PDB file of C-alpha atoms in Angstrom:
ATOM      1  CA  ASP W 205     129.123 124.285  48.566  1.00 67.00           C
ATOM      2  CA  ALA W 206     128.385 123.410  51.880  1.00 68.00           C
ATOM      3  CA  LYS W 207     125.721 120.664  52.470  1.00 85.00           C
ATOM      4  CA  THR W 208     124.913 122.090  55.914  1.00 94.00           C
ATOM      5  CA  THR W 209     122.757 124.788  57.183  1.00 95.00           C
ATOM      6  CA  GLN W 210     123.351 126.503  60.539  1.00 97.00           C
ATOM      7  CA  PRO W 211     121.984 129.761  62.333  1.00 97.00           C
ATOM      8  CA  PRO W 212     124.188 132.974  61.793  1.00 97.00           C
ATOM      9  CA  SER W 213     124.474 133.510  65.537  1.00 97.00           C
ATOM     10  CA  MET W 214     123.513 132.540  68.745  1.00 97.00           C
ATOM     11  CA  ASP W 215     123.579 133.786  72.516  1.00 97.00           C
ATOM     12  CA  CYS W 216     124.235 131.439  75.428  1.00 96.00           C
ATOM     13  CA  ALA W 217     124.374 132.551  78.998  1.00 97.00           C
ATOM     14  CA  GLU W 218     127.528 131.381  80.973  1.00 97.00           C
ATOM     15  CA  GLY W 219     127.178 128.063  82.653  1.00 97.00           C
ATOM     16  CA  ARG W 220     123.953 127.267  80.809  1.00 97.00           C
ATOM     17  CA  ALA W 221     124.002 124.549  77.997  1.00 97.00           C
ATOM     18  CA  ALA W 222     124.500 125.847  74.557  1.00 98.00           C
ATOM     19  CA  ASN W 223     122.639 123.709  71.943  1.00 98.00           C
ATOM     20  CA  LEU W 224     123.749 124.351  68.322  1.00 98.00           C
ATOM     21  CA  PRO W 225     121.442 123.299  65.704  1.00 97.00           C
ATOM     22  CA  CYS W 226     122.837 121.863  62.111  1.00 97.00           C
ATOM     23  CA  ASN W 227     120.666 121.143  58.921  1.00 96.00           C
ATOM     24  CA  HIS W 228     122.074 118.416  56.617  1.00 94.00           C
ATOM     25  CA  SER W 229     118.838 117.332  54.612  1.00 92.00           C
ATOM     26  CA  THR W 230     120.710 116.000  51.889  1.00 90.00           C
ATOM     27  CA  ILE W 231     123.658 113.931  53.743  1.00 91.00           C
ATOM     28  CA  SER W 232     124.106 110.437  52.370  1.00 88.00           C
ATOM     29  CA  GLY W 233     124.682 107.204  54.114  1.00 87.00           C
ATOM     30  CA  ASN W 234     128.259 107.348  54.155  1.00 85.00           C
ATOM     31  CA  GLU W 235     128.818 111.003  55.208  1.00 89.00           C
ATOM     32  CA  TYR W 236     129.610 111.664  58.892  1.00 91.00           C
ATOM     33  CA  VAL W 237     128.712 115.048  60.732  1.00 94.00           C
ATOM     34  CA  TYR W 238     131.914 116.851  61.941  1.00 94.00           C
ATOM     35  CA  TRP W 239     131.759 119.970  64.329  1.00 97.00           C
ATOM     36  CA  TYR W 240     134.818 122.225  64.615  1.00 97.00           C
ATOM     37  CA  ARG W 241     135.082 125.766  66.174  1.00 97.00           C
ATOM     38  CA  GLN W 242     137.195 128.635  65.547  1.00 97.00           C
ATOM     39  CA  ILE W 243     138.070 131.041  68.190  1.00 95.00           C
ATOM     40  CA  HIS W 244     138.789 134.481  66.729  1.00 87.00           C
ATOM     41  CA  SER W 245     141.360 133.753  63.773  1.00 79.00           C
ATOM     42  CA  GLN W 246     142.882 130.607  65.490  1.00 92.00           C
ATOM     43  CA  GLY W 247     142.749 127.463  63.463  1.00 95.00           C
ATOM     44  CA  PRO W 248     139.682 125.218  63.599  1.00 96.00           C
ATOM     45  CA  GLN W 249     139.534 122.890  66.810  1.00 96.00           C
ATOM     46  CA  TYR W 250     138.113 119.519  66.194  1.00 95.00           C
ATOM     47  CA  ILE W 251     135.032 119.069  68.540  1.00 97.00           C
ATOM     48  CA  ILE W 252     133.351 116.035  67.895  1.00 96.00           C
ATOM     49  CA  HIS W 253     131.956 113.981  64.834  1.00 94.00           C
ATOM     50  CA  GLY W 254     129.475 110.903  64.362  1.00 93.00           C
ATOM     51  CA  LEU W 255     127.512 108.967  61.857  1.00 92.00           C
ATOM     52  CA  LYS W 256     124.139 108.066  63.223  1.00 90.00           C
ATOM     53  CA  ASN W 257     124.548 107.111  66.988  1.00 86.00           C
ATOM     54  CA  ASN W 258     124.899 110.085  69.329  1.00 93.00           C
ATOM     55  CA  GLU W 259     128.569 110.855  70.705  1.00 96.00           C
ATOM     56  CA  THR W 260     129.945 112.413  73.638  1.00 97.00           C
ATOM     57  CA  ASN W 261     133.478 113.475  74.704  1.00 96.00           C
ATOM     58  CA  GLU W 262     134.893 115.699  77.153  1.00 95.00           C
ATOM     59  CA  MET W 263     133.936 118.982  75.159  1.00 95.00           C
ATOM     60  CA  ALA W 264     130.471 118.086  73.837  1.00 97.00           C
ATOM     61  CA  SER W 265     127.879 116.152  73.035  1.00 98.00           C
ATOM     62  CA  LEU W 266     126.501 115.352  69.428  1.00 98.00           C
ATOM     63  CA  ILE W 267     122.939 114.149  69.080  1.00 97.00           C
ATOM     64  CA  ILE W 268     121.800 113.101  65.272  1.00 96.00           C
ATOM     65  CA  THR W 269     118.297 112.422  64.561  1.00 95.00           C
ATOM     66  CA  GLU W 270     117.239 109.254  63.641  1.00 94.00           C
ATOM     67  CA  ASP W 271     116.867 110.555  59.775  1.00 94.00           C
ATOM     68  CA  ARG W 272     119.974 111.952  60.279  1.00 94.00           C
ATOM     69  CA  LYS W 273     118.678 115.129  58.491  1.00 94.00           C
ATOM     70  CA  SER W 274     119.834 117.263  61.357  1.00 96.00           C
ATOM     71  CA  SER W 275     121.837 117.558  64.252  1.00 96.00           C
ATOM     72  CA  THR W 276     122.542 119.451  67.418  1.00 97.00           C
ATOM     73  CA  LEU W 277     125.839 120.043  69.133  1.00 98.00           C
ATOM     74  CA  ILE W 278     125.432 120.401  72.885  1.00 98.00           C
ATOM     75  CA  LEU W 279     128.099 122.257  74.873  1.00 97.00           C
ATOM     76  CA  PRO W 280     126.689 121.116  78.447  1.00 96.00           C
ATOM     77  CA  HIS W 281     128.004 124.107  80.643  1.00 95.00           C
ATOM     78  CA  ALA W 282     129.109 126.910  78.367  1.00 97.00           C
ATOM     79  CA  THR W 283     131.880 129.082  79.490  1.00 97.00           C
ATOM     80  CA  LEU W 284     133.252 132.764  78.153  1.00 97.00           C
ATOM     81  CA  ARG W 285     136.134 130.911  76.487  1.00 95.00           C
ATOM     82  CA  ASP W 286     133.530 128.784  74.402  1.00 97.00           C
ATOM     83  CA  THR W 287     132.782 132.147  72.398  1.00 97.00           C
ATOM     84  CA  ALA W 288     133.801 130.960  68.757  1.00 97.00           C
ATOM     85  CA  VAL W 289     132.728 130.410  65.319  1.00 97.00           C
ATOM     86  CA  TYR W 290     131.016 126.866  65.443  1.00 98.00           C
ATOM     87  CA  TYR W 291     131.073 124.793  61.894  1.00 97.00           C
ATOM     88  CA  CYS W 292     128.956 121.776  61.062  1.00 96.00           C
ATOM     89  CA  ILE W 293     130.181 119.779  58.348  1.00 93.00           C
ATOM     90  CA  VAL W 294     129.210 116.628  56.595  1.00 90.00           C
ATOM     91  CA  ARG W 295     131.944 114.465  54.766  1.00 87.00           C
ATOM     92  CA  ALA W 296     131.960 111.273  52.890  1.00 79.00           C
ATOM     93  CA  ASP W 297     133.833 108.316  54.441  1.00 71.00           C
ATOM     94  CA  ASN W 298     136.563 108.255  51.547  1.00 69.00           C
ATOM     95  CA  TYR W 299     140.013 108.690  51.145  1.00 62.00           C
ATOM     96  CA  GLY W 300     141.121 112.332  50.274  1.00 64.00           C
ATOM     97  CA  GLN W 301     137.766 114.127  51.023  1.00 70.00           C
ATOM     98  CA  ASN W 302     138.065 117.757  51.949  1.00 80.00           C
ATOM     99  CA  PHE W 303     136.554 119.443  54.539  1.00 86.00           C
ATOM    100  CA  VAL W 304     133.703 122.154  53.067  1.00 86.00           C
ATOM    101  CA  PHE W 305     132.995 124.957  55.307  1.00 89.00           C
ATOM    102  CA  GLY W 306     130.051 127.311  55.674  1.00 90.00           C
ATOM    103  CA  PRO W 307     129.833 130.387  57.291  1.00 92.00           C
ATOM    104  CA  GLY W 308     129.059 128.485  60.574  1.00 95.00           C
ATOM    105  CA  THR W 309     127.212 129.736  63.769  1.00 97.00           C
ATOM    106  CA  ARG W 310     129.001 132.762  65.810  1.00 97.00           C
ATOM    107  CA  LEU W 311     128.039 131.941  69.531  1.00 98.00           C
ATOM    108  CA  SER W 312     128.199 134.440  71.833  1.00 98.00           C
ATOM    109  CA  VAL W 313     128.643 133.343  75.548  1.00 97.00           C
ATOM    110  CA  LEU W 314     127.295 136.044  77.866  1.00 97.00           C
ATOM    111  CA  PRO W 315     128.092 136.551  81.665  1.00 95.00           C
TER     112      PRO W 315
ATOM    113  CA  LYS S 226     152.123 115.006  71.540  1.00 67.00           C
ATOM    114  CA  ALA S 227     152.936 118.149  69.943  1.00 81.00           C
ATOM    115  CA  GLY S 228     150.256 119.651  67.326  1.00 94.00           C
ATOM    116  CA  VAL S 229     150.393 121.008  64.071  1.00 97.00           C
ATOM    117  CA  THR S 230     153.011 123.693  63.120  1.00 97.00           C
ATOM    118  CA  GLN S 231     152.897 126.304  60.814  1.00 98.00           C
ATOM    119  CA  THR S 232     155.715 128.963  60.107  1.00 97.00           C
ATOM    120  CA  PRO S 233     155.937 131.912  59.515  1.00 97.00           C
ATOM    121  CA  ARG S 234     152.924 133.008  61.574  1.00 97.00           C
ATOM    122  CA  TYR S 235     152.793 136.498  60.305  1.00 97.00           C
ATOM    123  CA  LEU S 236     153.938 137.622  56.689  1.00 96.00           C
ATOM    124  CA  ILE S 237     153.839 140.782  54.519  1.00 98.00           C
ATOM    125  CA  LYS S 238     154.512 140.939  50.716  1.00 98.00           C
ATOM    126  CA  THR S 239     154.084 142.881  47.970  1.00 98.00           C
ATOM    127  CA  ARG S 240     152.319 142.318  44.834  1.00 98.00           C
ATOM    128  CA  GLY S 241     154.223 140.250  42.227  1.00 97.00           C
ATOM    129  CA  GLN S 242     156.347 138.578  44.912  1.00 98.00           C
ATOM    130  CA  GLN S 243     156.312 134.793  45.579  1.00 98.00           C
ATOM    131  CA  VAL S 244     155.652 133.220  49.137  1.00 98.00           C
ATOM    132  CA  THR S 245     156.226 129.711  50.536  1.00 98.00           C
ATOM    133  CA  LEU S 246     154.624 128.612  53.873  1.00 98.00           C
ATOM    134  CA  SER S 247     155.539 125.705  55.878  1.00 98.00           C
ATOM    135  CA  CYS S 248     153.700 122.971  57.761  1.00 98.00           C
ATOM    136  CA  SER S 249     154.863 120.242  59.989  1.00 98.00           C
ATOM    137  CA  PRO S 250     151.997 117.848  60.566  1.00 97.00           C
ATOM    138  CA  ILE S 251     151.598 115.932  63.978  1.00 97.00           C
ATOM    139  CA  SER S 252     153.918 113.105  64.463  1.00 96.00           C
ATOM    140  CA  GLY S 253     152.688 110.099  62.623  1.00 94.00           C
ATOM    141  CA  HIS S 254     150.336 111.775  60.315  1.00 95.00           C
ATOM    142  CA  ARG S 255     151.122 111.459  56.609  1.00 94.00           C
ATOM    143  CA  SER S 256     147.997 113.565  55.081  1.00 93.00           C
ATOM    144  CA  VAL S 257     148.712 117.382  54.868  1.00 95.00           C
ATOM    145  CA  SER S 258     145.836 119.715  53.744  1.00 95.00           C
ATOM    146  CA  TRP S 259     145.683 123.589  52.920  1.00 97.00           C
ATOM    147  CA  TYR S 260     143.178 125.976  53.342  1.00 96.00           C
ATOM    148  CA  GLN S 261     142.654 129.466  52.685  1.00 97.00           C
ATOM    149  CA  GLN S 262     140.203 131.734  54.934  1.00 96.00           C
ATOM    150  CA  THR S 263     139.086 135.220  53.663  1.00 95.00           C
ATOM    151  CA  PRO S 264     136.424 137.312  55.400  1.00 90.00           C
ATOM    152  CA  GLY S 265     134.532 137.255  51.820  1.00 88.00           C
ATOM    153  CA  GLN S 266     134.797 133.430  50.803  1.00 90.00           C
ATOM    154  CA  GLY S 267     135.196 132.038  54.388  1.00 90.00           C
ATOM    155  CA  LEU S 268     137.413 128.831  54.649  1.00 92.00           C
ATOM    156  CA  GLN S 269     138.277 127.149  51.117  1.00 94.00           C
ATOM    157  CA  PHE S 270     140.035 124.260  50.375  1.00 93.00           C
ATOM    158  CA  LEU S 271     143.379 124.338  48.467  1.00 96.00           C
ATOM    159  CA  PHE S 272     144.889 120.892  48.141  1.00 94.00           C
ATOM    160  CA  GLU S 273     145.697 117.731  50.201  1.00 93.00           C
ATOM    161  CA  TYR S 274     148.803 116.006  49.895  1.00 95.00           C
ATOM    162  CA  PHE S 275     149.337 112.324  51.238  1.00 93.00           C
ATOM    163  CA  SER S 276     152.898 110.380  51.124  1.00 93.00           C
ATOM    164  CA  GLU S 277     154.278 113.034  49.056  1.00 95.00           C
ATOM    165  CA  THR S 278     151.267 112.972  46.300  1.00 95.00           C
ATOM    166  CA  GLN S 279     148.619 115.610  45.469  1.00 94.00           C
ATOM    167  CA  ARG S 280     145.652 113.591  46.553  1.00 91.00           C
ATOM    168  CA  ASN S 281     142.628 116.179  46.286  1.00 89.00           C
ATOM    169  CA  LYS S 282     142.751 119.711  44.885  1.00 92.00           C
ATOM    170  CA  GLY S 283     140.320 122.708  45.231  1.00 92.00           C
ATOM    171  CA  ASN S 284     139.448 125.147  42.691  1.00 92.00           C
ATOM    172  CA  PHE S 285     142.078 127.624  42.841  1.00 95.00           C
ATOM    173  CA  PRO S 286     144.513 128.958  39.956  1.00 96.00           C
ATOM    174  CA  GLY S 287     148.011 127.439  39.225  1.00 96.00           C
ATOM    175  CA  ARG S 288     149.581 130.260  41.072  1.00 97.00           C
ATOM    176  CA  PHE S 289     149.066 127.971  44.168  1.00 98.00           C
ATOM    177  CA  SER S 290     151.025 124.933  44.397  1.00 97.00           C
ATOM    178  CA  GLY S 291     152.348 122.592  47.367  1.00 97.00           C
ATOM    179  CA  ARG S 292     154.436 120.142  47.751  1.00 97.00           C
ATOM    180  CA  GLN S 293     154.933 117.155  50.616  1.00 98.00           C
ATOM    181  CA  PHE S 294     158.736 115.797  51.768  1.00 97.00           C
ATOM    182  CA  SER S 295     159.257 112.153  52.826  1.00 96.00           C
ATOM    183  CA  ASN S 296     159.279 113.293  56.595  1.00 96.00           C
ATOM    184  CA  SER S 297     155.325 114.384  55.933  1.00 96.00           C
ATOM    185  CA  ARG S 298     156.175 118.250  56.107  1.00 98.00           C
ATOM    186  CA  SER S 299     154.268 120.189  53.681  1.00 98.00           C
ATOM    187  CA  GLU S 300     155.165 123.664  52.056  1.00 98.00           C
ATOM    188  CA  MET S 301     152.538 125.818  49.677  1.00 98.00           C
ATOM    189  CA  ASN S 302     153.708 128.275  47.358  1.00 98.00           C
ATOM    190  CA  VAL S 303     151.988 131.283  45.996  1.00 98.00           C
ATOM    191  CA  SER S 304     153.655 133.053  42.979  1.00 96.00           C
ATOM    192  CA  THR S 305     152.755 136.495  41.417  1.00 97.00           C
ATOM    193  CA  LEU S 306     150.929 137.797  44.510  1.00 98.00           C
ATOM    194  CA  GLU S 307     147.722 139.303  44.136  1.00 97.00           C
ATOM    195  CA  LEU S 308     145.903 141.873  46.738  1.00 97.00           C
ATOM    196  CA  GLY S 309     143.226 139.267  47.021  1.00 96.00           C
ATOM    197  CA  ASP S 310     145.697 136.663  48.331  1.00 97.00           C
ATOM    198  CA  SER S 311     145.919 138.105  51.388  1.00 97.00           C
ATOM    199  CA  ALA S 312     144.390 135.877  53.812  1.00 97.00           C
ATOM    200  CA  LEU S 313     144.851 133.369  56.804  1.00 97.00           C
ATOM    201  CA  TYR S 314     146.387 130.168  55.492  1.00 98.00           C
ATOM    202  CA  LEU S 315     145.566 127.144  57.515  1.00 97.00           C
ATOM    203  CA  CYS S 316     147.148 123.622  57.172  1.00 97.00           C
ATOM    204  CA  ALA S 317     145.387 120.582  58.751  1.00 96.00           C
ATOM    205  CA  SER S 318     146.976 116.870  59.225  1.00 95.00           C
ATOM    206  CA  SER S 319     145.696 113.545  59.913  1.00 92.00           C
ATOM    207  CA  PHE S 320     146.874 110.068  59.450  1.00 91.00           C
ATOM    208  CA  GLY S 321     145.320 110.097  56.077  1.00 84.00           C
ATOM    209  CA  GLY S 322     142.913 106.961  56.128  1.00 80.00           C
ATOM    210  CA  VAL S 323     139.419 106.825  55.388  1.00 76.00           C
ATOM    211  CA  GLY S 324     137.182 109.022  57.761  1.00 75.00           C
ATOM    212  CA  GLU S 325     140.268 110.427  59.587  1.00 83.00           C
ATOM    213  CA  THR S 326     139.744 113.455  61.557  1.00 88.00           C
ATOM    214  CA  GLN S 327     142.044 116.567  60.710  1.00 91.00           C
ATOM    215  CA  TYR S 328     143.647 118.642  63.160  1.00 95.00           C
ATOM    216  CA  PHE S 329     144.591 122.366  62.181  1.00 96.00           C
ATOM    217  CA  GLY S 330     147.725 124.446  62.803  1.00 97.00           C
ATOM    218  CA  PRO S 331     147.284 127.962  64.113  1.00 97.00           C
ATOM    219  CA  GLY S 332     147.709 129.507  60.364  1.00 97.00           C
ATOM    220  CA  THR S 333     149.906 131.736  58.459  1.00 98.00           C
ATOM    221  CA  ARG S 334     148.496 135.354  58.150  1.00 97.00           C
ATOM    222  CA  LEU S 335     149.585 136.726  54.735  1.00 98.00           C
ATOM    223  CA  LEU S 336     149.124 140.410  53.941  1.00 98.00           C
ATOM    224  CA  VAL S 337     149.753 141.527  50.339  1.00 98.00           C
ATOM    225  CA  LEU S 338     150.240 145.129  49.922  1.00 97.00           C
TER     226      LEU S 338
END
């Protein structure tokens, strides 16, 4: 079973920041938080991942709470092309660890 | 750098047949993982291959098998197809080290009639 809980759906206005929450209250010390997104039946696209520090790349920012029990993915200026299902996954830092996907959050960016 | 490629992209089979799907990883990647995605069960892990050896396996019946070649390309095979095997089959590649990010291909959509 997935170790994360996400809202099933969210809306965001185009041009505004999209803040997608994720709860992972049972996360272990060696587990990373990964975010992927899937745009209508394409392969999931890697967005960002982190352990305990906040991370930022050209796509998004990842904010992890100090107790690591939750995180937020931030898309700073959402566009219509960001409409997708967003998956938050925790995965241990071990060899051969696969991703366990939950149902994710369906983000709809509205014009 | 080319991404993960999967062939074929679409496939129609009938019950009882078998099917082979192919995945070419990103150059330099040695790990290939396979996932099945269905509307009812979501994305589920099938197995992972690293250096031609199966390193991890999900909870799927023995009809689902795979292999990896010395150039890291991987194939998965499903024998005695059932209607419920209709799905999007995704492969993902990584360098295979600890904590490495996986990059997914576009998938093969299989329809079993």
